[in-house]
Amino acid sequence: MKNYTLLLLFVLTTILSVNAQSPAWQWVQTDTALNISSGIGLRKEVSAASGTQVLWATMNKVNYSVNPYPYGDVKLTVFSQQGVKQADTFITGKVSIVDIKSDNFGNWYLLGAYYDSLQYGSFSKINTTANGPFYFVARLDVGTLALKWFTPIGVDYNTQAASLFFRDHYLYVPTDSALSNIIYKIETGTGTQTTVVRQAQAGYVNSVVADDGGNIYVAGSCPGFSIDTFGNQPITINNLYFTYIVRYRANGTYDWSMFMNDFTCTSRRLNIANNNTIYYTGPIHDTMSMDGNLIPKPTAFFNGNYLAASLDSDGHVRWIRSVKDTVVTRVDMENPFTAVATDSQLVLVPSVHNYIDCGNGIVANVGTQNASAVIAYKYDGTPLWLRATNAALASVQHANTDGTNIFITGMVRDDSALILDTLKVPLAPLSYNYYIAKLKTGSLCAAPVLHMGTVLSSINVYWDTVAGAASYEFAVTTSPGTPNFGTLTSANTMLINGNPGEHYYICVRTRCKDGSYSDWSCDTVTAPVSVSTVQSNNTAISIFPNPATNRVSISGLEKMHTPATIKILNVTGSVLYQKNMEHPATEETINTAGFSRGIYYIEVSTGPDRSVQKLVLQ
């Protein structure tokens, strides 16, 4: 039996930021029952991730193939964020899944197409014309994978859709048809779709993103000699094969556009990091210009370098990077799904060969085999790290992110096992096997160290401060797993009120000064059924100065019920000072000169009233 080279992922990286955490593979899964005899050219699997789960769509059985997608029975597998399989189900017929997204609640949204039939549980669709695929978007509910709604996309089988984008409560779908491009906006709760933008042209729309204000950015190619910019005068261009970026306002009116003289119908992708940072990525096949910047053509036509560019919301280019091979140019990336933006990093996953040069001295020799590179750039364009695979036959066909981690799917062929650093999983020999892997990309500052303590009947949650932190984000939930988002705070402590009873999950992460986030630090506590930050029942109580040094005063005591008790507690709940007062004065001053510097709590309690406030001694 012939021995193929194992897929070995190795570090070839210089970490250029001293605060950056290096990437690490968390887990990898393969499905050896799904072994495909055909090659790795057609994409057969996609994935998406929420805060707690990962959904993986793979082609279980190919019933029909038309480039660029095969059509057949699709297997949907759900993993936890830790890589544990939780459920699977099937969509049967002649079906292809193009893209998947998740909302903040963990529901799944599938963009796909079917030729003559689609069956999911008791739901079915039949296409009697069979002239071409019909595209759709469907929602599967979190947990049950029940079909919530199914929305056809486009007007007929001439319609194609290349990507799906989620923002707030809406999905954005760019479509091509015989005579025009239409950007649809779909409400996630009901599946109701509306037309946001219509471009009267015969070209291709490859990608769309939207910012918090609903403004839309569209990337396309081969628009013909003009584009109807939705109510404005058409833009005339002098070449059939231009690529372009157009921004529309939330109401669909034209804002600005950028055209690039590629001379090829090149598919590229947009990613949005924040309202003023847009990434434009994809292959370079010929000499091109972008916002006045000339990008040289590859040494071998149609073997392509790989473009990564950052733009602001006005369309001005901040930086451009060209990933290239230093020997024989073989950076191929026709599939635009293998570039994603995390909080403040742009991560590229192109197919590569030979010596790959990312700039700033980051160069890797991946050999002459089919391989892939995972490359991260900081928000300012600085290369952060590069990891490369080396295998006899391997591919990365889709990449997605939950905002921090990267999930990569692909196909690999080897006689024995798939190896990613220290991770090793078996493969079915002499077949192409599907795989999915989770890569923790790291952030530009560390995760906080979480602590728990008891303050009387309350739970005190506090965490160590982190160098490079702009603020922190915390969440209190009743479900295990990391949350999708939380509440920002500049403090590093909070009180959870109540009596022992329910189990709650406390998670905190660092928001770095560059806008990125660390991983979540989580722990479980026993807390009351109603969890809330302790608030004073008598807003007249105040402590000053705060922060304090040698003494602290408490005012407003005369307005409380009598008698009253004053306590000072440390963060572990130990009582360091207590005074009982039968008839409180208007103001009480406490000598704190003997206390160490740090965080304390002052509790003032009477019959129905209780006030707990944080005190900082410095």
Short mmCIF file of N, CA and C in Angstrom, two decimals, residues 24-27 405-408 437-441:
data_model
loop_
_atom_site.label_atom_id
_atom_site.label_comp_id
_atom_site.label_asym_id
_atom_site.label_seq_id
_atom_site.Cartn_x
_atom_site.Cartn_y
_atom_site.Cartn_z
N ALA A 24 -3.70 27.98 18.44
CA ALA A 24 -3.59 26.59 18.85
C ALA A 24 -4.81 25.82 18.37
N TRP A 25 -4.58 24.63 17.81
CA TRP A 25 -5.68 23.77 17.41
C TRP A 25 -6.34 23.20 18.66
N GLN A 26 -7.67 23.31 18.74
CA GLN A 26 -8.41 22.83 19.89
C GLN A 26 -8.91 21.40 19.69
N TRP A 27 -9.43 21.10 18.53
CA TRP A 27 -9.89 19.75 18.21
C TRP A 27 -10.07 19.59 16.71
N ASN A 405 -12.80 32.20 17.46
CA ASN A 405 -12.19 30.99 16.93
C ASN A 405 -12.50 30.83 15.45
N ILE A 406 -11.63 30.08 14.75
CA ILE A 406 -11.82 29.80 13.35
C ILE A 406 -12.17 28.32 13.20
N PHE A 407 -13.19 28.03 12.38
CA PHE A 407 -13.59 26.65 12.11
C PHE A 407 -13.35 26.37 10.63
N ILE A 408 -12.53 25.38 10.36
CA ILE A 408 -12.06 25.09 9.01
C ILE A 408 -12.54 23.71 8.60
N ALA A 437 -12.05 21.28 11.86
CA ALA A 437 -11.10 21.58 12.94
C ALA A 437 -11.38 22.96 13.50
N LYS A 438 -11.13 23.09 14.80
CA LYS A 438 -11.28 24.37 15.49
C LYS A 438 -9.91 24.91 15.82
N LEU A 439 -9.65 26.14 15.38
CA LEU A 439 -8.39 26.82 15.65
C LEU A 439 -8.67 28.02 16.53
N LYS A 440 -8.08 28.04 17.71
CA LYS A 440 -8.17 29.19 18.59
C LYS A 440 -7.12 30.20 18.12
N THR A 441 -7.59 31.35 17.64
CA THR A 441 -6.67 32.29 17.01
C THR A 441 -5.87 33.11 18.01
#
